[in-house]
mmCIF file of C-alpha atoms and ligand atoms in Angstrom:
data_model
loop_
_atom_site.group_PDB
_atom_site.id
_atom_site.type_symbol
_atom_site.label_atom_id
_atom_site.label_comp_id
_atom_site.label_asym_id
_atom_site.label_seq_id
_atom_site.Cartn_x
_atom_site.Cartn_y
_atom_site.Cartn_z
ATOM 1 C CA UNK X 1455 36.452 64.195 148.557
ATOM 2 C CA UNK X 1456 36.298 64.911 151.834
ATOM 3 C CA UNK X 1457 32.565 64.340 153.700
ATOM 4 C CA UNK X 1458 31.495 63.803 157.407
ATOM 5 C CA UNK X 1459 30.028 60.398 157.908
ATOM 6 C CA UNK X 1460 28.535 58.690 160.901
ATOM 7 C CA UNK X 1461 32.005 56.469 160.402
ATOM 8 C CA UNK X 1462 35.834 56.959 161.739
ATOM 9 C CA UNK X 1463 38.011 57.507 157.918
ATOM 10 C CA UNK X 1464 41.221 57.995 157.169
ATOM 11 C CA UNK X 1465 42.488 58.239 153.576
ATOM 12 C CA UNK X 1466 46.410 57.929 152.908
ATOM 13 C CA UNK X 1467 47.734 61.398 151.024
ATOM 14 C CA UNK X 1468 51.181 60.130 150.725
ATOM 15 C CA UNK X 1469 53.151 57.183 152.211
ATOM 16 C CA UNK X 1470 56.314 57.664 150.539
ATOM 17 C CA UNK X 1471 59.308 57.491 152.641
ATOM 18 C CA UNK X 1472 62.564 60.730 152.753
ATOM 19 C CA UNK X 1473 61.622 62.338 149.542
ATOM 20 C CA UNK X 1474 58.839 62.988 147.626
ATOM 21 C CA UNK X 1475 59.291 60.574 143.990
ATOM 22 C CA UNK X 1476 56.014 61.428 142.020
ATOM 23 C CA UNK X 1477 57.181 59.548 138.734
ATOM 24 C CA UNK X 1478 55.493 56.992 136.274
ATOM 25 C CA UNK X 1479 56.738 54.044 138.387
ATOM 26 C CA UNK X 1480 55.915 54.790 141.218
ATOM 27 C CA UNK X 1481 51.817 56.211 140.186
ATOM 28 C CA UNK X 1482 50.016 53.316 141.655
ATOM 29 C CA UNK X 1483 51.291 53.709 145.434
ATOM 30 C CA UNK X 1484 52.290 57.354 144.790
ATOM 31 C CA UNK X 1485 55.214 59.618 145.457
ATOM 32 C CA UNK X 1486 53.920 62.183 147.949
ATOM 33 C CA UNK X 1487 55.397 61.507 151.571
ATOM 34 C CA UNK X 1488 53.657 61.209 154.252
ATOM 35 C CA UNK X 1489 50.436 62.595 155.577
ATOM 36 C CA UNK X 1490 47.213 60.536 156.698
ATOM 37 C CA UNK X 1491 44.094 62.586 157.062
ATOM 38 C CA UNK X 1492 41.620 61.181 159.773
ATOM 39 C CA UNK X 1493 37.819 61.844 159.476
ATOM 40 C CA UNK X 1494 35.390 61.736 162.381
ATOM 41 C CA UNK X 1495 31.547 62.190 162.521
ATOM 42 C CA UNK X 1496 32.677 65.518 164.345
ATOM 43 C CA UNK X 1497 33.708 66.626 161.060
ATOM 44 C CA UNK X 1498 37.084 67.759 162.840
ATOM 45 C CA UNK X 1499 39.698 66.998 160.459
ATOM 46 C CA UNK X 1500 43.044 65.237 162.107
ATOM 47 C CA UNK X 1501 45.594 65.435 159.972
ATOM 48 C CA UNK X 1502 49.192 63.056 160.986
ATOM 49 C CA UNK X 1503 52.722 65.058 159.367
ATOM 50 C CA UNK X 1504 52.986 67.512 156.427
ATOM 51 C CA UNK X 1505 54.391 65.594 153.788
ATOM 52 C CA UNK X 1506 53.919 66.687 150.592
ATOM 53 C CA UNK X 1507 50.581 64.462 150.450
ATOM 54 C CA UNK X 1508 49.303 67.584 152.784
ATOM 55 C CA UNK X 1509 49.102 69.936 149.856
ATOM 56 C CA UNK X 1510 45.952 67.746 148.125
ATOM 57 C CA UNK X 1511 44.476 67.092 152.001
ATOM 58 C CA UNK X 1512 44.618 71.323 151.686
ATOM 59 C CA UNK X 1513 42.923 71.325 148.205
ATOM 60 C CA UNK X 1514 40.084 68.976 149.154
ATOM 61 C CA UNK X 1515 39.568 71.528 152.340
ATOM 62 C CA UNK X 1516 38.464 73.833 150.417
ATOM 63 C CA UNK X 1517 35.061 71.780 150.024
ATOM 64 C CA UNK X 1518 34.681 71.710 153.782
ATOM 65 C CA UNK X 1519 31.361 71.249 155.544
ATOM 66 C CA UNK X 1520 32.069 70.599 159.468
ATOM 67 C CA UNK X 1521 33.759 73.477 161.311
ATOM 68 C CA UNK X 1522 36.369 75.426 160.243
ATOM 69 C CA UNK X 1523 38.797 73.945 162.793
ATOM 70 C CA UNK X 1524 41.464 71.406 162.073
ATOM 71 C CA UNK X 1525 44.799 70.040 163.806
ATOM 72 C CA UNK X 1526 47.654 68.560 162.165
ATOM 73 C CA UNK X 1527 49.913 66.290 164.923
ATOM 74 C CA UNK X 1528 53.589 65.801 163.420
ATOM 75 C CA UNK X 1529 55.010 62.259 164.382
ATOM 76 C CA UNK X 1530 58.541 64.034 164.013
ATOM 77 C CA UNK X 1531 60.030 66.961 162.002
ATOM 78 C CA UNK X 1532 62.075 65.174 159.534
ATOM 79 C CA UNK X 1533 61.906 66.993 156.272
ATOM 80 C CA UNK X 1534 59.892 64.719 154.573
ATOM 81 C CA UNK X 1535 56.987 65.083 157.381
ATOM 82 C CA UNK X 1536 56.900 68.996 157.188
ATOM 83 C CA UNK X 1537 57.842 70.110 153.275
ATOM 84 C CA UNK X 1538 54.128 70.659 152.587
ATOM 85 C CA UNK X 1539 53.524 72.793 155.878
ATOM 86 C CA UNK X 1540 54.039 76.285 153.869
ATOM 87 C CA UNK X 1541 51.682 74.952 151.236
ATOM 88 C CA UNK X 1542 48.629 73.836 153.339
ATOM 89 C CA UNK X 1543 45.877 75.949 151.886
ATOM 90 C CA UNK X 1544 44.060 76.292 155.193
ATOM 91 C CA UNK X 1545 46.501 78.646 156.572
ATOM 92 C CA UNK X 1546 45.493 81.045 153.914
ATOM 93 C CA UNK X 1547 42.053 81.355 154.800
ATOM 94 C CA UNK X 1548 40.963 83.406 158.108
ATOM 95 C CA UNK X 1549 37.565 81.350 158.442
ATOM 96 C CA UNK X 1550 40.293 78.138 159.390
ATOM 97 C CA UNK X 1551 41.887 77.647 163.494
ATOM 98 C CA UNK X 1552 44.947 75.593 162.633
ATOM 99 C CA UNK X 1553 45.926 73.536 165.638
ATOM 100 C CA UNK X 1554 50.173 72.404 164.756
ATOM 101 C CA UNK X 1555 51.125 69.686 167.631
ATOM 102 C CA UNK X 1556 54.332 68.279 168.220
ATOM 103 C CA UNK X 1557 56.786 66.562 170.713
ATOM 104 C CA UNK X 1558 57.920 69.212 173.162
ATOM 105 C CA UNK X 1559 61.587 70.350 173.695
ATOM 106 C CA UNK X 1560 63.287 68.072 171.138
ATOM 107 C CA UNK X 1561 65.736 69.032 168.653
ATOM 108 C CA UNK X 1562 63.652 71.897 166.403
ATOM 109 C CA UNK X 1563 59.878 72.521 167.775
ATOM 110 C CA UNK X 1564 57.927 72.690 165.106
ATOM 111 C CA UNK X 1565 56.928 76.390 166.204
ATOM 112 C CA UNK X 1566 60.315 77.482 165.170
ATOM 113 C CA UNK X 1567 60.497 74.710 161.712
ATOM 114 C CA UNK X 1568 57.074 76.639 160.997
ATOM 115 C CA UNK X 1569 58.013 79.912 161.109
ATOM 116 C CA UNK X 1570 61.655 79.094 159.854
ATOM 117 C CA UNK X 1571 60.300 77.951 156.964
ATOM 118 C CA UNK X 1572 58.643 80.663 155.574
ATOM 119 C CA UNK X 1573 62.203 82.435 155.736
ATOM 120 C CA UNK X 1574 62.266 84.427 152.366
ATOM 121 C CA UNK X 1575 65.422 81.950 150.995
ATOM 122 C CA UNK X 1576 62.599 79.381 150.860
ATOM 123 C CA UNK X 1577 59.877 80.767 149.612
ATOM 124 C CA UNK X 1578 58.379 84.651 148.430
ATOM 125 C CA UNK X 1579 55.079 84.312 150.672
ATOM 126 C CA UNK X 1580 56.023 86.264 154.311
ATOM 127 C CA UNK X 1581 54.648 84.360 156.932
ATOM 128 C CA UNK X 1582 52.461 87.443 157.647
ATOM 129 C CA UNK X 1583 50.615 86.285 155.055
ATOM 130 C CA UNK X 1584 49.317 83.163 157.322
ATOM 131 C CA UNK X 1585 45.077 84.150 157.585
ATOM 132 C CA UNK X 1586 43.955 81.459 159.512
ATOM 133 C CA UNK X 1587 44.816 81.605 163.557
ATOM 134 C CA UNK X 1588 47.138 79.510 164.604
ATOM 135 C CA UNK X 1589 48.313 77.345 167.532
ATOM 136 C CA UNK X 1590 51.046 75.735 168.703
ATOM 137 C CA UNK X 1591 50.877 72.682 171.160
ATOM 138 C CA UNK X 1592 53.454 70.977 172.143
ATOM 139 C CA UNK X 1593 52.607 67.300 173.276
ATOM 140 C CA UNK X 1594 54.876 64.489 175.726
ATOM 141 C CA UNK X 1595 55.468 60.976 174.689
ATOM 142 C CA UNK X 1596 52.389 59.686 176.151
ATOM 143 C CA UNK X 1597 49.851 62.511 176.085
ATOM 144 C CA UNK X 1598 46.008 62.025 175.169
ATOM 145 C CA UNK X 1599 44.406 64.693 173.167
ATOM 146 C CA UNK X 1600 40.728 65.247 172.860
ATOM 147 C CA UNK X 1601 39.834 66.754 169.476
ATOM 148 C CA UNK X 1602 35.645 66.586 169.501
ATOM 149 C CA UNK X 1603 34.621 63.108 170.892
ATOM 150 C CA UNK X 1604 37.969 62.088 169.433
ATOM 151 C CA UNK X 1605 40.922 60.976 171.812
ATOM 152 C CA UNK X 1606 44.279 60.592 169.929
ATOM 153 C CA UNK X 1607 46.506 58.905 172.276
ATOM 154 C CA UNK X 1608 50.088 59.286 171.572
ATOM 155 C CA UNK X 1609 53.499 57.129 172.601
ATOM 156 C CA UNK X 1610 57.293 57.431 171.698
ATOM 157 C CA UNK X 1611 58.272 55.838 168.677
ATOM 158 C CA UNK X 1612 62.008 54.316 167.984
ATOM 159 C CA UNK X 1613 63.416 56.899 165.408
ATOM 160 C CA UNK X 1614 66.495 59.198 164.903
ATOM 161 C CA UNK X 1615 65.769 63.021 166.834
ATOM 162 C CA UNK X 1616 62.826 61.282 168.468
ATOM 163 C CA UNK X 1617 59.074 60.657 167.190
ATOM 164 C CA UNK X 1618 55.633 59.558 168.121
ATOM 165 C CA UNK X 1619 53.072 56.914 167.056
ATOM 166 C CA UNK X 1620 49.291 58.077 167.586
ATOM 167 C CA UNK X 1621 45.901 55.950 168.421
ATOM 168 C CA UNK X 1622 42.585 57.269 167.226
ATOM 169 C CA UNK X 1623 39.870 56.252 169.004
ATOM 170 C CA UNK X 1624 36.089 57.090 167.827
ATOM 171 C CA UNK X 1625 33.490 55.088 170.057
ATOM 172 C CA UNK X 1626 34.455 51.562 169.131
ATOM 173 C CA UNK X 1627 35.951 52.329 166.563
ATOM 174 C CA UNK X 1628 40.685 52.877 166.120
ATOM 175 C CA UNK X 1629 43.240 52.665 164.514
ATOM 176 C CA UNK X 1630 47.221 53.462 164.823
ATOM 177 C CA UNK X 1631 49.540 55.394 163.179
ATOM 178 C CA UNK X 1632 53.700 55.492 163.258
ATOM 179 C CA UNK X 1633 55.085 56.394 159.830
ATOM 180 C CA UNK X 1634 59.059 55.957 161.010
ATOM 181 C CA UNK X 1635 59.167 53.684 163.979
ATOM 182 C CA UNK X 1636 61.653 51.370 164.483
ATOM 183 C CA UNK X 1637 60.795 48.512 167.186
ATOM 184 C CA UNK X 1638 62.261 49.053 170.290
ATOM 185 C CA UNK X 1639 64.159 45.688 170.213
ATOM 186 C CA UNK X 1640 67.822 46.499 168.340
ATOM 187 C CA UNK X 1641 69.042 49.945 169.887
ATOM 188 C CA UNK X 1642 67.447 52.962 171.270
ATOM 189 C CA UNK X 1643 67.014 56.339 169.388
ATOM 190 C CA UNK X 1644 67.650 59.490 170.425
ATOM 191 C CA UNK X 1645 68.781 62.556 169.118
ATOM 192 C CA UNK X 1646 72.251 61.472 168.484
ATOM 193 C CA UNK X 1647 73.581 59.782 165.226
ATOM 194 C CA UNK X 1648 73.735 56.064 165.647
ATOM 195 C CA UNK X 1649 76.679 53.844 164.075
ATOM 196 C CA UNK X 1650 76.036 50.330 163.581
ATOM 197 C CA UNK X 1651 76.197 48.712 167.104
ATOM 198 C CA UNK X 1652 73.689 46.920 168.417
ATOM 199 C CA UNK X 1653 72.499 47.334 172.460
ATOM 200 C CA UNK X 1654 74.088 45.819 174.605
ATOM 201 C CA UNK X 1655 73.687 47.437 178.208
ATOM 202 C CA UNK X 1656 70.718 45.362 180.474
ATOM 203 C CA UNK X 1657 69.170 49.139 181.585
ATOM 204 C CA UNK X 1658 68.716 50.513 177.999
ATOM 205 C CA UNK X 1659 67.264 47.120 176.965
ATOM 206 C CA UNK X 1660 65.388 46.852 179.688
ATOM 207 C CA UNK X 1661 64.163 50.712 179.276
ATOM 208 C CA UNK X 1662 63.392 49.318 175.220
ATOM 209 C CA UNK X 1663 61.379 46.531 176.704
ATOM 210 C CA UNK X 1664 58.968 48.752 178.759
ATOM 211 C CA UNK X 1665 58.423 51.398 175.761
ATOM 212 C CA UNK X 1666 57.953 48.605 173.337
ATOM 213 C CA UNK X 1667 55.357 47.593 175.639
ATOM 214 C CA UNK X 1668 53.382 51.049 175.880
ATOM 215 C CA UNK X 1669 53.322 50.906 172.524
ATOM 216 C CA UNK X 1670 51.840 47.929 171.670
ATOM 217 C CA UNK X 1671 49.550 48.995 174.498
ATOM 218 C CA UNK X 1672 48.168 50.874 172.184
ATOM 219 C CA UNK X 1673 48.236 49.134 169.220
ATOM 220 C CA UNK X 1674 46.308 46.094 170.423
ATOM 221 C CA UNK X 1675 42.850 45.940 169.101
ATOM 222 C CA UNK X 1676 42.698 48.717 166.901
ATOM 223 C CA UNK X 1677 40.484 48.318 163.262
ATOM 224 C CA UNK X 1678 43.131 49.178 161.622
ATOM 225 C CA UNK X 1679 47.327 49.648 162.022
ATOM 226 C CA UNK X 1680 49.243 51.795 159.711
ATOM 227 C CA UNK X 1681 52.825 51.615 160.313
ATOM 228 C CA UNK X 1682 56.909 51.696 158.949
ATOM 229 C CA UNK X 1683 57.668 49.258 156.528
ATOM 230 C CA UNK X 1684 60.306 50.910 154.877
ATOM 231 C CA UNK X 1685 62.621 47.948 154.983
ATOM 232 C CA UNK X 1686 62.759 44.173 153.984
ATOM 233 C CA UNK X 1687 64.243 41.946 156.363
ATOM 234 C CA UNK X 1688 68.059 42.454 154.299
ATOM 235 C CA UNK X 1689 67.634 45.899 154.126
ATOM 236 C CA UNK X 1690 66.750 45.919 157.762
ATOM 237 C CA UNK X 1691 69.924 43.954 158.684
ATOM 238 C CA UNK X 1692 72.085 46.409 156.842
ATOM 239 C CA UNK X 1693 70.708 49.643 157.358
ATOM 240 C CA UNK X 1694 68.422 49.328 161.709
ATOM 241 C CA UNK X 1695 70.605 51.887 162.432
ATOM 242 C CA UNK X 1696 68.247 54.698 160.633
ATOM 243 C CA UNK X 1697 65.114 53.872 162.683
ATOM 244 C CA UNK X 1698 62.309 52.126 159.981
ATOM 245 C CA UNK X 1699 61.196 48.777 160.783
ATOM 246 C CA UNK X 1700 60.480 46.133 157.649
ATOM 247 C CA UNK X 1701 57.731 44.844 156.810
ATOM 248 C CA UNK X 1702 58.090 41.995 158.881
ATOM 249 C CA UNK X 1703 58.263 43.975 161.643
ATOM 250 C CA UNK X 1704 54.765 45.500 160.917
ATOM 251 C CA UNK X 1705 52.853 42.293 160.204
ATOM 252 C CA UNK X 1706 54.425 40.423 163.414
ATOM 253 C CA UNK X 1707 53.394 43.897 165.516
ATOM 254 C CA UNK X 1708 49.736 43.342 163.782
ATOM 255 C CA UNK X 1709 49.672 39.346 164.708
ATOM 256 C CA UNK X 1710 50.796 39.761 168.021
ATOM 257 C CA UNK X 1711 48.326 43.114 168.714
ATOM 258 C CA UNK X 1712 45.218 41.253 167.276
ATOM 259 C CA UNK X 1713 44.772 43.783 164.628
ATOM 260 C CA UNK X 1714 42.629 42.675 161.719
ATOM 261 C CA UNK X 1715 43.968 44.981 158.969
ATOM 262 C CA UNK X 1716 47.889 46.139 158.668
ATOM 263 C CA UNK X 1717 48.775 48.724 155.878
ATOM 264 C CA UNK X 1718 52.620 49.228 155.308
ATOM 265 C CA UNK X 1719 53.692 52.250 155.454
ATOM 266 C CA UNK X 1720 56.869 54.726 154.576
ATOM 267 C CA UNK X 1721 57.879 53.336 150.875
ATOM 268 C CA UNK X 1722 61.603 53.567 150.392
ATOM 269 C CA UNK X 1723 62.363 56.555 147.907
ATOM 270 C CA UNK X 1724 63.315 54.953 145.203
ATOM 271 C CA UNK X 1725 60.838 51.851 144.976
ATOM 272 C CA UNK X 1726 59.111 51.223 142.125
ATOM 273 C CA UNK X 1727 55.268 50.361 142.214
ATOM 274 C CA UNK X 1728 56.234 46.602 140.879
ATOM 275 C CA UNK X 1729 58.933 46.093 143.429
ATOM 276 C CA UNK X 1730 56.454 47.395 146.509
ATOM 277 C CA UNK X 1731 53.923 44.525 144.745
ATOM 278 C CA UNK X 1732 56.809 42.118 144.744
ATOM 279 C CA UNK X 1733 58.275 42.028 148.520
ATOM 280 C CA UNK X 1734 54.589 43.044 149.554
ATOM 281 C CA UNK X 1735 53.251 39.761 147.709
ATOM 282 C CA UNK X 1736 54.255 37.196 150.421
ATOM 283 C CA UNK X 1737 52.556 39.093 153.554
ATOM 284 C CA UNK X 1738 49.731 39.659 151.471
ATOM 285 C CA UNK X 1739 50.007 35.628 151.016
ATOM 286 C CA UNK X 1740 50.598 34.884 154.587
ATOM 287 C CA UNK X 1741 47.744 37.363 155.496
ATOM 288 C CA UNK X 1742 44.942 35.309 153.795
ATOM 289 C CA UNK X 1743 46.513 32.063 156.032
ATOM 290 C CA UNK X 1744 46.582 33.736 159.175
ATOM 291 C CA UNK X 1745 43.228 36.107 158.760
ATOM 292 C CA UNK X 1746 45.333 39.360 158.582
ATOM 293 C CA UNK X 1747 44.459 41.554 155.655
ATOM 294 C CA UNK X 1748 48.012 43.409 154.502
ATOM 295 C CA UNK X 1749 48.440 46.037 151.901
ATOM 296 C CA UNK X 1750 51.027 48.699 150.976
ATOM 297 C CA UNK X 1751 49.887 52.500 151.634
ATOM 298 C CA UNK X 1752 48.391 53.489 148.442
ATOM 299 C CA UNK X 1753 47.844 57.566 147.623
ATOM 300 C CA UNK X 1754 44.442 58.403 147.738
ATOM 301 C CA UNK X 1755 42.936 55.059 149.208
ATOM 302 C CA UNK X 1756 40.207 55.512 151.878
ATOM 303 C CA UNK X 1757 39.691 53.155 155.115
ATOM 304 C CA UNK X 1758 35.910 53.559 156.814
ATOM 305 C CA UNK X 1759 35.184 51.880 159.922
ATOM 306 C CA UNK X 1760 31.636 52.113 160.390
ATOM 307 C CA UNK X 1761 30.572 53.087 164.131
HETATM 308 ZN ZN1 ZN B 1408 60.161 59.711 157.042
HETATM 309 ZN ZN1 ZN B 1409 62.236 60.331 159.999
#
């Protein structure tokens, strides 16, 4: 249920990672990929990709109270970060302002994936359907947006066709966000298709070095870091060249950034819920050592970090 609160919120509506896999064994974490909904006392709603998680973040709209204005910034337009855009209940109501945001000039803007999408092979509604007003923005790797007294700050993230991680800041109060992030430490992504082949040239691992950096610029000292974990530390060795870090990854990126509180994000399609538990287990382990609380993204669990 969505409420304003004199808190910063977020509640996960899908972390699964390429394809939506809503089945028995996967209930407990959830099949719906990925969308986080962020909740400030502004009563804003800021909503991260259109997974198909977005559809329930739509249904819960419904029961509104703050102003009928919302934005939803896309990390990347990978299908599984857009398939619920058509089916985002706002856009059918005239009292919403939709705000879309995404990274300008690469690959497909989400201006044309947004309208594309409502082609009539896809789907029977015409997009002149769409009720609410909405914008387009399109945002550079390190822009700051100010949504209320909200800032989201964003940077470049290490995936396939390009992607961002965001910061939300709320008085004293953050946390950061990159659903399919890579670290910038084995090759550099771009919008070609990578084969297995590690960097080698001193520039581009020098140029890695300085946006690994701005990211963890960001990261460091937030409340709370959700980000890739798609991969354990064999799948990572066979398969860096799609652009998810493991789980590793995320809990070293936590340690190193002083963050109290890592969730893992971007569950491989076809985990169960007992195998997430089981390569989840020994971070959680190592977490209670080290004073790091770790958890895998779970559908429908809510994070408040009082102001
Ligand atoms: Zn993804
Ligand atoms: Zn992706």
């Amino acid at each position: 249920m969505v409420v304003t609160s004199p808190s910063l919120r977020a509640c996960v509506y899908g972390a699964r990672g390429s394809l939506p896999n809503p089945v028995a064994s996967t209930a407990r974490y959830g099949g719906a990929t990925t969308c986080l909904g962020v909740f400030t006392p502004d009563g804003i709603p800021i909503v991260f990709d259109a997974g198909s998680g977005l559809f329930d973040l739509g249904l819960e709209l419904r029961h509104h109270k703050g102003p009928r204005e919302l934005h939803v910034l896309f990390t990347h337009t990978h299908w599984d970060h857009v398939l619920a855009l058509p089916f985002f209940e706002p856009l059918y109501d005239p009292s919403w302002t939709v705000h879309l945001h995404s990274l300008r000039g690469r690959l497909d803007p989400v201006r044309d994936i947004f309208v594309g999408s409502y082609g009539k092979r896809y789907i029977p509604v015409p997009l002149e359907q769409i009720g609410a007003k909405v914008t387009v923005h399109e945002l550079d790797f390190f822009d700051e947006v100010r949504i209320g007294s909200s800032t989201v700050r964003c940077c470049r993230a290490n995936h396939p066709g390009y992607a961002l991680g965001f910061r939300v800041e709320h008085g004293d109060r953050s946390l950061f966000f990159a659903s399919d992030a890579a670290l910038f430490e084995d090759m550099l992504f771009e919008d070609r298709y990578h084969t297995r082949q590690r960097e080698t040239c001193p520039e581009v691992l020098e140029e890695m070095r300085g946006l690994q950096q701005r990211m963890e610029d960001l990261v460091r000292g937030v409340d709370l870091l959700l980000f890739d974990a798609n991969y354990t530390d064999d799948e990572y060795e066979a398969l860096f060249h799609y652009g998810h870090a493991s789980m590793s990854h995320a809990y070293d990126l936590a340690r190193r950034c002083g963050v109290p509180h890592v969730v893992f994000w971007h569950h491989d399609r076809g985990r169960t819920d007992d195998e997430v538990d089981a390569i989840t287990k020994p971070y959680v382990e190592r977490g209670q050592q080290e004073g790091l609380v770790v958890e895998g993204a779970r559908q429908g669990t809510w994070y408040e970090l009082k102001l």
